[in-house]
mmCIF file with all atom_site columns, C-alpha atoms in Angstrom:
data_model
loop_
_atom_site.group_PDB
_atom_site.id
_atom_site.type_symbol
_atom_site.label_atom_id
_atom_site.label_alt_id
_atom_site.label_comp_id
_atom_site.label_asym_id
_atom_site.label_entity_id
_atom_site.label_seq_id
_atom_site.pdbx_PDB_ins_code
_atom_site.Cartn_x
_atom_site.Cartn_y
_atom_site.Cartn_z
_atom_site.occupancy
_atom_site.B_iso_or_equiv
_atom_site.pdbx_formal_charge
_atom_site.auth_seq_id
_atom_site.auth_comp_id
_atom_site.auth_asym_id
_atom_site.auth_atom_id
_atom_site.pdbx_PDB_model_num
ATOM 1   C CA . ASP E 1 1   ? 52.905 -32.991 33.277 1.00 59.00 ? 1326 ASP E CA 1
ATOM 2   C CA . ALA E 1 2   ? 53.669 -34.058 36.835 1.00 63.00 ? 1327 ALA E CA 1
ATOM 3   C CA . LYS E 1 3   ? 57.137 -35.516 37.360 1.00 84.00 ? 1328 LYS E CA 1
ATOM 4   C CA . THR E 1 4   ? 55.876 -38.050 39.893 1.00 92.00 ? 1329 THR E CA 1
ATOM 5   C CA . THR E 1 5   ? 53.806 -41.236 39.912 1.00 93.00 ? 1330 THR E CA 1
ATOM 6   C CA . GLN E 1 6   ? 51.595 -42.213 42.846 1.00 96.00 ? 1331 GLN E CA 1
ATOM 7   C CA . PRO E 1 7   ? 48.979 -44.932 43.393 1.00 97.00 ? 1332 PRO E CA 1
ATOM 8   C CA . PRO E 1 8   ? 45.485 -43.480 42.988 1.00 96.00 ? 1333 PRO E CA 1
ATOM 9   C CA . SER E 1 9   ? 44.181 -44.750 46.320 1.00 97.00 ? 1334 SER E CA 1
ATOM 10  C CA . MET E 1 10  ? 45.161 -46.507 49.539 1.00 97.00 ? 1335 MET E CA 1
ATOM 11  C CA . ASP E 1 11  ? 43.432 -47.595 52.722 1.00 97.00 ? 1336 ASP E CA 1
ATOM 12  C CA . CYS E 1 12  ? 44.876 -47.648 56.222 1.00 96.00 ? 1337 CYS E CA 1
ATOM 13  C CA . ALA E 1 13  ? 43.517 -48.770 59.579 1.00 97.00 ? 1338 ALA E CA 1
ATOM 14  C CA . GLU E 1 14  ? 43.240 -46.124 62.265 1.00 97.00 ? 1339 GLU E CA 1
ATOM 15  C CA . GLY E 1 15  ? 46.262 -46.172 64.584 1.00 96.00 ? 1340 GLY E CA 1
ATOM 16  C CA . ARG E 1 16  ? 48.462 -47.986 62.092 1.00 97.00 ? 1341 ARG E CA 1
ATOM 17  C CA . ALA E 1 17  ? 51.247 -46.491 60.017 1.00 97.00 ? 1342 ALA E CA 1
ATOM 18  C CA . ALA E 1 18  ? 50.327 -45.227 56.576 1.00 98.00 ? 1343 ALA E CA 1
ATOM 19  C CA . ASN E 1 19  ? 53.104 -45.600 53.990 1.00 98.00 ? 1344 ASN E CA 1
ATOM 20  C CA . LEU E 1 20  ? 52.506 -43.607 50.817 1.00 98.00 ? 1345 LEU E CA 1
ATOM 21  C CA . PRO E 1 21  ? 54.918 -44.304 47.923 1.00 97.00 ? 1346 PRO E CA 1
ATOM 22  C CA . CYS E 1 22  ? 56.003 -41.945 45.172 1.00 96.00 ? 1347 CYS E CA 1
ATOM 23  C CA . ASN E 1 23  ? 58.147 -42.576 42.100 1.00 96.00 ? 1348 ASN E CA 1
ATOM 24  C CA . HIS E 1 24  ? 60.215 -39.726 40.677 1.00 94.00 ? 1349 HIS E CA 1
ATOM 25  C CA . SER E 1 25  ? 62.707 -41.488 38.439 1.00 93.00 ? 1350 SER E CA 1
ATOM 26  C CA . THR E 1 26  ? 63.595 -38.355 36.421 1.00 91.00 ? 1351 THR E CA 1
ATOM 27  C CA . ILE E 1 27  ? 64.390 -36.166 39.428 1.00 91.00 ? 1352 ILE E CA 1
ATOM 28  C CA . SER E 1 28  ? 67.271 -33.734 38.902 1.00 88.00 ? 1353 SER E CA 1
ATOM 29  C CA . GLY E 1 29  ? 70.120 -33.223 41.314 1.00 88.00 ? 1354 GLY E CA 1
ATOM 30  C CA . ASN E 1 30  ? 68.824 -29.857 42.510 1.00 86.00 ? 1355 ASN E CA 1
ATOM 31  C CA . GLU E 1 31  ? 65.180 -30.901 42.904 1.00 89.00 ? 1356 GLU E CA 1
ATOM 32  C CA . TYR E 1 32  ? 63.629 -31.524 46.276 1.00 91.00 ? 1357 TYR E CA 1
ATOM 33  C CA . VAL E 1 33  ? 60.782 -33.907 47.096 1.00 93.00 ? 1358 VAL E CA 1
ATOM 34  C CA . TYR E 1 34  ? 57.775 -32.166 48.628 1.00 93.00 ? 1359 TYR E CA 1
ATOM 35  C CA . TRP E 1 35  ? 54.608 -33.633 50.096 1.00 95.00 ? 1360 TRP E CA 1
ATOM 36  C CA . TYR E 1 36  ? 51.307 -31.805 50.454 1.00 95.00 ? 1361 TYR E CA 1
ATOM 37  C CA . ARG E 1 37  ? 47.879 -33.064 51.408 1.00 97.00 ? 1362 ARG E CA 1
ATOM 38  C CA . GLN E 1 38  ? 44.412 -31.778 50.636 1.00 96.00 ? 1363 GLN E CA 1
ATOM 39  C CA . ILE E 1 39  ? 41.515 -32.501 52.899 1.00 94.00 ? 1364 ILE E CA 1
ATOM 40  C CA . HIS E 1 40  ? 38.147 -32.275 51.195 1.00 86.00 ? 1365 HIS E CA 1
ATOM 41  C CA . SER E 1 41  ? 37.113 -28.722 50.272 1.00 77.00 ? 1366 SER E CA 1
ATOM 42  C CA . GLN E 1 42  ? 40.290 -27.154 51.662 1.00 88.00 ? 1367 GLN E CA 1
ATOM 43  C CA . GLY E 1 43  ? 43.489 -25.840 50.099 1.00 93.00 ? 1368 GLY E CA 1
ATOM 44  C CA . PRO E 1 44  ? 46.577 -28.090 50.040 1.00 94.00 ? 1369 PRO E CA 1
ATOM 45  C CA . GLN E 1 45  ? 48.613 -28.227 53.258 1.00 94.00 ? 1370 GLN E CA 1
ATOM 46  C CA . TYR E 1 46  ? 52.389 -28.556 53.356 1.00 92.00 ? 1371 TYR E CA 1
ATOM 47  C CA . ILE E 1 47  ? 53.640 -31.686 55.140 1.00 95.00 ? 1372 ILE E CA 1
ATOM 48  C CA . ILE E 1 48  ? 57.371 -32.146 54.632 1.00 94.00 ? 1373 ILE E CA 1
ATOM 49  C CA . HIS E 1 49  ? 60.183 -31.880 52.108 1.00 92.00 ? 1374 HIS E CA 1
ATOM 50  C CA . GLY E 1 50  ? 63.675 -33.305 51.618 1.00 93.00 ? 1375 GLY E CA 1
ATOM 51  C CA . LEU E 1 51  ? 66.614 -33.534 49.233 1.00 93.00 ? 1376 LEU E CA 1
ATOM 52  C CA . LYS E 1 52  ? 68.364 -36.841 49.924 1.00 91.00 ? 1377 LYS E CA 1
ATOM 53  C CA . ASN E 1 53  ? 68.419 -37.420 53.652 1.00 87.00 ? 1378 ASN E CA 1
ATOM 54  C CA . ASN E 1 54  ? 65.457 -38.815 55.527 1.00 94.00 ? 1379 ASN E CA 1
ATOM 55  C CA . GLU E 1 55  ? 63.410 -36.141 57.240 1.00 96.00 ? 1380 GLU E CA 1
ATOM 56  C CA . THR E 1 56  ? 61.000 -36.153 60.173 1.00 97.00 ? 1381 THR E CA 1
ATOM 57  C CA . ASN E 1 57  ? 58.723 -33.536 61.644 1.00 95.00 ? 1382 ASN E CA 1
ATOM 58  C CA . GLU E 1 58  ? 55.686 -33.493 63.884 1.00 95.00 ? 1383 GLU E CA 1
ATOM 59  C CA . MET E 1 59  ? 53.412 -34.592 61.062 1.00 94.00 ? 1384 MET E CA 1
ATOM 60  C CA . ALA E 1 60  ? 55.312 -37.283 59.183 1.00 97.00 ? 1385 ALA E CA 1
ATOM 61  C CA . SER E 1 61  ? 58.556 -38.884 58.085 1.00 98.00 ? 1386 SER E CA 1
ATOM 62  C CA . LEU E 1 62  ? 60.004 -38.815 54.589 1.00 98.00 ? 1387 LEU E CA 1
ATOM 63  C CA . ILE E 1 63  ? 62.199 -41.663 53.404 1.00 97.00 ? 1388 ILE E CA 1
ATOM 64  C CA . ILE E 1 64  ? 64.102 -41.047 50.147 1.00 96.00 ? 1389 ILE E CA 1
ATOM 65  C CA . THR E 1 65  ? 65.923 -43.903 48.440 1.00 96.00 ? 1390 THR E CA 1
ATOM 66  C CA . GLU E 1 66  ? 69.653 -43.605 47.940 1.00 94.00 ? 1391 GLU E CA 1
ATOM 67  C CA . ASP E 1 67  ? 69.258 -43.154 44.163 1.00 94.00 ? 1392 ASP E CA 1
ATOM 68  C CA . ARG E 1 68  ? 66.520 -40.559 44.863 1.00 95.00 ? 1393 ARG E CA 1
ATOM 69  C CA . LYS E 1 69  ? 64.211 -42.142 42.314 1.00 95.00 ? 1394 LYS E CA 1
ATOM 70  C CA . SER E 1 70  ? 61.484 -42.854 44.835 1.00 96.00 ? 1395 SER E CA 1
ATOM 71  C CA . SER E 1 71  ? 60.319 -41.861 48.282 1.00 96.00 ? 1396 SER E CA 1
ATOM 72  C CA . THR E 1 72  ? 57.814 -42.849 50.937 1.00 97.00 ? 1397 THR E CA 1
ATOM 73  C CA . LEU E 1 73  ? 55.780 -40.600 53.195 1.00 98.00 ? 1398 LEU E CA 1
ATOM 74  C CA . ILE E 1 74  ? 55.062 -42.225 56.536 1.00 98.00 ? 1399 ILE E CA 1
ATOM 75  C CA . LEU E 1 75  ? 52.254 -41.170 58.852 1.00 97.00 ? 1400 LEU E CA 1
ATOM 76  C CA . PRO E 1 76  ? 53.250 -43.139 61.967 1.00 96.00 ? 1401 PRO E CA 1
ATOM 77  C CA . HIS E 1 77  ? 49.834 -43.377 63.645 1.00 95.00 ? 1402 HIS E CA 1
ATOM 78  C CA . ALA E 1 78  ? 47.106 -42.543 61.167 1.00 96.00 ? 1403 ALA E CA 1
ATOM 79  C CA . THR E 1 79  ? 43.878 -40.995 62.452 1.00 97.00 ? 1404 THR E CA 1
ATOM 80  C CA . LEU E 1 80  ? 40.555 -40.471 60.730 1.00 97.00 ? 1405 LEU E CA 1
ATOM 81  C CA . ARG E 1 81  ? 41.518 -36.821 60.227 1.00 95.00 ? 1406 ARG E CA 1
ATOM 82  C CA . ASP E 1 82  ? 44.413 -37.936 58.022 1.00 97.00 ? 1407 ASP E CA 1
ATOM 83  C CA . THR E 1 83  ? 41.936 -38.998 55.336 1.00 97.00 ? 1408 THR E CA 1
ATOM 84  C CA . ALA E 1 84  ? 42.917 -36.781 52.393 1.00 97.00 ? 1409 ALA E CA 1
ATOM 85  C CA . VAL E 1 85  ? 44.541 -36.671 48.966 1.00 97.00 ? 1410 VAL E CA 1
ATOM 86  C CA . TYR E 1 86  ? 48.325 -36.723 49.308 1.00 98.00 ? 1411 TYR E CA 1
ATOM 87  C CA . TYR E 1 87  ? 50.471 -35.111 46.621 1.00 96.00 ? 1412 TYR E CA 1
ATOM 88  C CA . CYS E 1 88  ? 54.139 -35.820 45.975 1.00 95.00 ? 1413 CYS E CA 1
ATOM 89  C CA . ILE E 1 89  ? 55.922 -33.046 44.047 1.00 92.00 ? 1414 ILE E CA 1
ATOM 90  C CA . VAL E 1 90  ? 59.509 -32.552 42.930 1.00 89.00 ? 1415 VAL E CA 1
ATOM 91  C CA . ARG E 1 91  ? 60.779 -29.044 42.434 1.00 85.00 ? 1416 ARG E CA 1
ATOM 92  C CA . VAL E 1 92  ? 63.765 -26.774 42.736 1.00 78.00 ? 1417 VAL E CA 1
ATOM 93  C CA . LEU E 1 93  ? 63.986 -25.057 46.113 1.00 69.00 ? 1418 LEU E CA 1
ATOM 94  C CA . TYR E 1 94  ? 62.447 -21.565 46.150 1.00 63.00 ? 1419 TYR E CA 1
ATOM 95  C CA . ASN E 1 95  ? 61.079 -22.021 42.618 1.00 61.00 ? 1420 ASN E CA 1
ATOM 96  C CA . ASN E 1 96  ? 57.398 -21.554 43.291 1.00 59.00 ? 1421 ASN E CA 1
ATOM 97  C CA . ASN E 1 97  ? 56.483 -21.496 39.614 1.00 62.00 ? 1422 ASN E CA 1
ATOM 98  C CA . ASP E 1 98  ? 57.398 -25.124 39.174 1.00 63.00 ? 1423 ASP E CA 1
ATOM 99  C CA . MET E 1 99  ? 54.846 -26.795 41.450 1.00 78.00 ? 1424 MET E CA 1
ATOM 100 C CA . ARG E 1 100 ? 53.412 -29.589 39.299 1.00 83.00 ? 1425 ARG E CA 1
ATOM 101 C CA . PHE E 1 101 ? 50.706 -31.525 41.080 1.00 88.00 ? 1426 PHE E CA 1
ATOM 102 C CA . GLY E 1 102 ? 49.652 -34.915 39.790 1.00 87.00 ? 1427 GLY E CA 1
ATOM 103 C CA . ALA E 1 103 ? 46.406 -36.607 40.745 1.00 88.00 ? 1428 ALA E CA 1
ATOM 104 C CA . GLY E 1 104 ? 47.850 -37.690 44.108 1.00 94.00 ? 1429 GLY E CA 1
ATOM 105 C CA . THR E 1 105 ? 46.934 -40.641 46.335 1.00 97.00 ? 1430 THR E CA 1
ATOM 106 C CA . ARG E 1 106 ? 43.567 -40.665 48.048 1.00 97.00 ? 1431 ARG E CA 1
ATOM 107 C CA . LEU E 1 107 ? 44.259 -42.096 51.527 1.00 98.00 ? 1432 LEU E CA 1
ATOM 108 C CA . THR E 1 108 ? 41.267 -43.368 53.446 1.00 97.00 ? 1433 THR E CA 1
ATOM 109 C CA . VAL E 1 109 ? 41.819 -44.102 57.126 1.00 97.00 ? 1434 VAL E CA 1
ATOM 110 C CA . LYS E 1 110 ? 39.243 -46.572 58.396 1.00 96.00 ? 1435 LYS E CA 1
ATOM 111 C CA . PRO E 1 111 ? 38.190 -47.161 62.014 1.00 95.00 ? 1436 PRO E CA 1
ATOM 112 C CA . ASP F 2 1   ? 47.900 -14.861 62.493 1.00 60.00 ? 753  ASP F CA 1
ATOM 113 C CA . ALA F 2 2   ? 45.486 -14.979 59.592 1.00 78.00 ? 754  ALA F CA 1
ATOM 114 C CA . GLY F 2 3   ? 46.301 -17.396 56.821 1.00 93.00 ? 755  GLY F CA 1
ATOM 115 C CA . VAL F 2 4   ? 45.828 -16.802 53.133 1.00 96.00 ? 756  VAL F CA 1
ATOM 116 C CA . THR F 2 5   ? 42.349 -15.443 52.484 1.00 96.00 ? 757  THR F CA 1
ATOM 117 C CA . GLN F 2 6   ? 40.399 -15.563 49.245 1.00 97.00 ? 758  GLN F CA 1
ATOM 118 C CA . SER F 2 7   ? 37.169 -13.963 48.121 1.00 96.00 ? 759  SER F CA 1
ATOM 119 C CA . PRO F 2 8   ? 34.533 -14.766 47.214 1.00 97.00 ? 760  PRO F CA 1
ATOM 120 C CA . THR F 2 9   ? 34.222 -18.345 48.465 1.00 95.00 ? 761  THR F CA 1
ATOM 121 C CA . HIS F 2 10  ? 31.735 -19.310 45.771 1.00 96.00 ? 762  HIS F CA 1
ATOM 122 C CA . LEU F 2 11  ? 30.753 -17.684 42.498 1.00 96.00 ? 763  LEU F CA 1
ATOM 123 C CA . ILE F 2 12  ? 28.351 -18.520 39.701 1.00 98.00 ? 764  ILE F CA 1
ATOM 124 C CA . LYS F 2 13  ? 28.795 -16.959 36.275 1.00 97.00 ? 765  LYS F CA 1
ATOM 125 C CA . THR F 2 14  ? 27.491 -17.595 32.779 1.00 97.00 ? 766  THR F CA 1
ATOM 126 C CA . ARG F 2 15  ? 29.485 -18.256 29.629 1.00 97.00 ? 767  ARG F CA 1
ATOM 127 C CA . GLY F 2 16  ? 31.096 -15.171 28.145 1.00 97.00 ? 768  GLY F CA 1
ATOM 128 C CA . GLN F 2 17  ? 31.166 -13.232 31.391 1.00 98.00 ? 769  GLN F CA 1
ATOM 129 C CA . HIS F 2 18  ? 34.219 -11.926 33.176 1.00 98.00 ? 770  HIS F CA 1
ATOM 130 C CA . VAL F 2 19  ? 35.307 -12.788 36.728 1.00 98.00 ? 771  VAL F CA 1
ATOM 131 C CA . THR F 2 20  ? 37.756 -11.321 39.257 1.00 98.00 ? 772  THR F CA 1
ATOM 132 C CA . LEU F 2 21  ? 39.033 -13.403 42.150 1.00 98.00 ? 773  LEU F CA 1
ATOM 133 C CA . ARG F 2 22  ? 40.935 -11.906 45.059 1.00 98.00 ? 774  ARG F CA 1
ATOM 134 C CA . CYS F 2 23  ? 43.665 -13.143 47.356 1.00 98.00 ? 775  CYS F CA 1
ATOM 135 C CA . SER F 2 24  ? 45.320 -11.703 50.449 1.00 97.00 ? 776  SER F CA 1
ATOM 136 C CA . PRO F 2 25  ? 48.624 -13.365 51.355 1.00 96.00 ? 777  PRO F CA 1
ATOM 137 C CA . ILE F 2 26  ? 49.965 -14.039 54.804 1.00 95.00 ? 778  ILE F CA 1
ATOM 138 C CA . SER F 2 27  ? 51.436 -10.871 56.268 1.00 94.00 ? 779  SER F CA 1
ATOM 139 C CA . GLY F 2 28  ? 55.040 -10.501 55.163 1.00 91.00 ? 780  GLY F CA 1
ATOM 140 C CA . HIS F 2 29  ? 54.751 -12.888 52.209 1.00 92.00 ? 781  HIS F CA 1
ATOM 141 C CA . LYS F 2 30  ? 55.725 -11.208 48.955 1.00 91.00 ? 782  LYS F CA 1
ATOM 142 C CA . SER F 2 31  ? 55.067 -14.082 46.554 1.00 91.00 ? 783  SER F CA 1
ATOM 143 C CA . VAL F 2 32  ? 51.599 -15.112 45.417 1.00 94.00 ? 784  VAL F CA 1
ATOM 144 C CA . SER F 2 33  ? 50.755 -17.995 43.096 1.00 94.00 ? 785  SER F CA 1
ATOM 145 C CA . TRP F 2 34  ? 47.446 -18.977 41.499 1.00 96.00 ? 786  TRP F CA 1
ATOM 146 C CA . TYR F 2 35  ? 46.263 -22.499 40.703 1.00 95.00 ? 787  TYR F CA 1
ATOM 147 C CA . GLN F 2 36  ? 43.238 -24.010 38.999 1.00 96.00 ? 788  GLN F CA 1
ATOM 148 C CA . GLN F 2 37  ? 41.895 -27.304 40.328 1.00 95.00 ? 789  GLN F CA 1
ATOM 149 C CA . VAL F 2 38  ? 39.335 -29.115 38.237 1.00 94.00 ? 790  VAL F CA 1
ATOM 150 C CA . LEU F 2 39  ? 37.279 -31.743 40.033 1.00 90.00 ? 791  LEU F CA 1
ATOM 151 C CA . GLY F 2 40  ? 39.196 -34.977 40.468 1.00 87.00 ? 792  GLY F CA 1
ATOM 152 C CA . GLN F 2 41  ? 42.573 -33.536 39.493 1.00 90.00 ? 793  GLN F CA 1
ATOM 153 C CA . GLY F 2 42  ? 45.476 -31.913 41.254 1.00 92.00 ? 794  GLY F CA 1
ATOM 154 C CA . PRO F 2 43  ? 45.987 -28.134 41.180 1.00 93.00 ? 795  PRO F CA 1
ATOM 155 C CA . GLN F 2 44  ? 47.458 -26.731 37.960 1.00 93.00 ? 796  GLN F CA 1
ATOM 156 C CA . PHE F 2 45  ? 49.801 -23.746 38.111 1.00 92.00 ? 797  PHE F CA 1
ATOM 157 C CA . ILE F 2 46  ? 48.519 -20.545 36.466 1.00 94.00 ? 798  ILE F CA 1
ATOM 158 C CA . PHE F 2 47  ? 50.673 -17.608 37.629 1.00 91.00 ? 799  PHE F CA 1
ATOM 159 C CA . GLN F 2 48  ? 53.285 -16.579 40.137 1.00 92.00 ? 800  GLN F CA 1
ATOM 160 C CA . TYR F 2 49  ? 53.879 -12.971 41.190 1.00 93.00 ? 801  TYR F CA 1
ATOM 161 C CA . TYR F 2 50  ? 56.703 -11.649 43.304 1.00 90.00 ? 802  TYR F CA 1
ATOM 162 C CA . GLU F 2 51  ? 57.118 -8.020  44.260 1.00 89.00 ? 803  GLU F CA 1
ATOM 163 C CA . LYS F 2 52  ? 54.352 -7.069  41.800 1.00 90.00 ? 804  LYS F CA 1
ATOM 164 C CA . GLU F 2 53  ? 56.114 -8.707  38.860 1.00 92.00 ? 805  GLU F CA 1
ATOM 165 C CA . GLU F 2 54  ? 55.064 -11.852 37.014 1.00 91.00 ? 806  GLU F CA 1
ATOM 166 C CA . ARG F 2 55  ? 57.665 -14.532 37.654 1.00 88.00 ? 807  ARG F CA 1
ATOM 167 C CA . GLY F 2 56  ? 55.990 -17.511 36.049 1.00 87.00 ? 808  GLY F CA 1
ATOM 168 C CA . ARG F 2 57  ? 53.052 -18.499 33.896 1.00 90.00 ? 809  ARG F CA 1
ATOM 169 C CA . GLY F 2 58  ? 51.507 -21.905 33.318 1.00 90.00 ? 810  GLY F CA 1
ATOM 170 C CA . ASN F 2 59  ? 49.893 -23.223 30.160 1.00 91.00 ? 811  ASN F CA 1
ATOM 171 C CA . PHE F 2 60  ? 46.732 -21.143 30.255 1.00 95.00 ? 812  PHE F CA 1
ATOM 172 C CA . PRO F 2 61  ? 45.204 -18.937 27.519 1.00 97.00 ? 813  PRO F CA 1
ATOM 173 C CA . ASP F 2 62  ? 45.461 -15.154 27.455 1.00 96.00 ? 814  ASP F CA 1
ATOM 174 C CA . ARG F 2 63  ? 41.928 -14.939 28.830 1.00 97.00 ? 815  ARG F CA 1
ATOM 175 C CA . PHE F 2 64  ? 43.619 -15.486 32.189 1.00 98.00 ? 816  PHE F CA 1
ATOM 176 C CA . SER F 2 65  ? 45.499 -12.541 33.680 1.00 97.00 ? 817  SER F CA 1
ATOM 177 C CA . ALA F 2 66  ? 46.589 -11.454 37.111 1.00 97.00 ? 818  ALA F CA 1
ATOM 178 C CA . ARG F 2 67  ? 48.245 -8.662  38.985 1.00 96.00 ? 819  ARG F CA 1
ATOM 179 C CA . GLN F 2 68  ? 49.752 -7.999  42.377 1.00 96.00 ? 820  GLN F CA 1
ATOM 180 C CA . PHE F 2 69  ? 49.271 -4.813  44.336 1.00 96.00 ? 821  PHE F CA 1
ATOM 181 C CA . PRO F 2 70  ? 51.744 -2.841  46.516 1.00 95.00 ? 822  PRO F CA 1
ATOM 182 C CA . ASN F 2 71  ? 50.327 -4.538  49.625 1.00 94.00 ? 823  ASN F CA 1
ATOM 183 C CA . TYR F 2 72  ? 51.089 -7.918  47.937 1.00 95.00 ? 824  TYR F CA 1
ATOM 184 C CA . SER F 2 73  ? 47.442 -8.873  47.550 1.00 97.00 ? 825  SER F CA 1
ATOM 185 C CA . SER F 2 74  ? 46.533 -10.227 44.147 1.00 97.00 ? 826  SER F CA 1
ATOM 186 C CA . GLU F 2 75  ? 43.705 -10.525 41.666 1.00 98.00 ? 827  GLU F CA 1
ATOM 187 C CA . LEU F 2 76  ? 43.089 -13.211 39.075 1.00 98.00 ? 828  LEU F CA 1
ATOM 188 C CA . ASN F 2 77  ? 40.959 -12.169 36.116 1.00 98.00 ? 829  ASN F CA 1
ATOM 189 C CA . VAL F 2 78  ? 39.329 -14.490 33.629 1.00 98.00 ? 830  VAL F CA 1
ATOM 190 C CA . ASN F 2 79  ? 37.604 -13.103 30.529 1.00 97.00 ? 831  ASN F CA 1
ATOM 191 C CA . ALA F 2 80  ? 35.099 -14.744 28.180 1.00 97.00 ? 832  ALA F CA 1
ATOM 192 C CA . LEU F 2 81  ? 34.329 -17.550 30.588 1.00 98.00 ? 833  LEU F CA 1
ATOM 193 C CA . LEU F 2 82  ? 33.897 -21.065 29.237 1.00 97.00 ? 834  LEU F CA 1
ATOM 194 C CA . LEU F 2 83  ? 32.138 -24.008 30.846 1.00 97.00 ? 835  LEU F CA 1
ATOM 195 C CA . GLY F 2 84  ? 35.552 -25.623 31.269 1.00 96.00 ? 836  GLY F CA 1
ATOM 196 C CA . ASP F 2 85  ? 36.689 -22.788 33.520 1.00 98.00 ? 837  ASP F CA 1
ATOM 197 C CA . SER F 2 86  ? 34.489 -24.205 36.274 1.00 97.00 ? 838  SER F CA 1
ATOM 198 C CA . ALA F 2 87  ? 36.961 -25.153 39.010 1.00 97.00 ? 839  ALA F CA 1
ATOM 199 C CA . LEU F 2 88  ? 38.380 -24.389 42.422 1.00 97.00 ? 840  LEU F CA 1
ATOM 200 C CA . TYR F 2 89  ? 40.836 -21.494 42.129 1.00 97.00 ? 841  TYR F CA 1
ATOM 201 C CA . LEU F 2 90  ? 43.541 -21.597 44.749 1.00 97.00 ? 842  LEU F CA 1
ATOM 202 C CA . CYS F 2 91  ? 45.891 -18.872 45.852 1.00 96.00 ? 843  CYS F CA 1
ATOM 203 C CA . ALA F 2 92  ? 49.132 -19.605 47.689 1.00 94.00 ? 844  ALA F CA 1
ATOM 204 C CA . SER F 2 93  ? 51.609 -17.253 49.320 1.00 93.00 ? 845  SER F CA 1
ATOM 205 C CA . SER F 2 94  ? 55.169 -17.907 50.318 1.00 89.00 ? 846  SER F CA 1
ATOM 206 C CA . LEU F 2 95  ? 58.084 -16.287 52.053 1.00 82.00 ? 847  LEU F CA 1
ATOM 207 C CA . SER F 2 96  ? 60.742 -18.800 51.085 1.00 76.00 ? 848  SER F CA 1
ATOM 208 C CA . ASN F 2 97  ? 60.408 -22.456 50.166 1.00 74.00 ? 849  ASN F CA 1
ATOM 209 C CA . GLU F 2 98  ? 57.026 -23.411 51.636 1.00 82.00 ? 850  GLU F CA 1
ATOM 210 C CA . GLN F 2 99  ? 53.742 -22.427 50.018 1.00 87.00 ? 851  GLN F CA 1
ATOM 211 C CA . PHE F 2 100 ? 50.662 -21.739 52.133 1.00 92.00 ? 852  PHE F CA 1
ATOM 212 C CA . PHE F 2 101 ? 47.354 -22.214 50.349 1.00 94.00 ? 853  PHE F CA 1
ATOM 213 C CA . GLY F 2 102 ? 44.092 -20.428 50.868 1.00 95.00 ? 854  GLY F CA 1
ATOM 214 C CA . PRO F 2 103 ? 40.713 -22.186 50.944 1.00 95.00 ? 855  PRO F CA 1
ATOM 215 C CA . GLY F 2 104 ? 40.009 -21.355 47.325 1.00 96.00 ? 856  GLY F CA 1
ATOM 216 C CA . THR F 2 105 ? 37.179 -19.813 45.331 1.00 97.00 ? 857  THR F CA 1
ATOM 217 C CA . ARG F 2 106 ? 34.804 -22.272 43.704 1.00 96.00 ? 858  ARG F CA 1
ATOM 218 C CA . LEU F 2 107 ? 33.747 -20.904 40.325 1.00 98.00 ? 859  LEU F CA 1
ATOM 219 C CA . THR F 2 108 ? 30.819 -22.424 38.490 1.00 97.00 ? 860  THR F CA 1
ATOM 220 C CA . VAL F 2 109 ? 30.215 -21.387 34.875 1.00 97.00 ? 861  VAL F CA 1
ATOM 221 C CA . LEU F 2 110 ? 26.743 -22.132 33.521 1.00 96.00 ? 862  LEU F CA 1
#
């Protein structure tokens, strides 16, 4: 079973920020929060990951609460090409046999 | 640089048949993982191989097997196919902490 809980779907207006929440209340001290997205008919694409500090890269920002029980992925200026299913995963670093995907959040960016 | 490649892209089989799916990792990546993604669900972990050895196995029956070759490419084999094996099979390679996924092989079992 996935260790995370995400809303099944969200909408966002093009050009606005998309804020995707994830609950991971049972996260362990050595587990990182990872975000992937899957555009229709493609393999999942890595977005960002973090342990406890907020992280930012060219794609998105990751905000992790102080108790680490939840996080938010922020796409600062959503475009139509950001329409995808977004997966939040918690796992131990380098442990590639512990990638448990849930159903994710289907983000629809509307013009 | 080429990403993770998988073949074939699509495949149709009938119940009871056997199937072999192939994956070529990104050059230099020694770890390959396989996932099954049923329509409407997230990918489910099947196997991980590193340096030709199995490092992890998900909750799948023994009909599923895999191997990794000296060039780090990998095959996933499924015997005695069932209708429920119809899915997108994804391969991912990694060098360290980030997994790179291929486009997948869509298997349809009739």
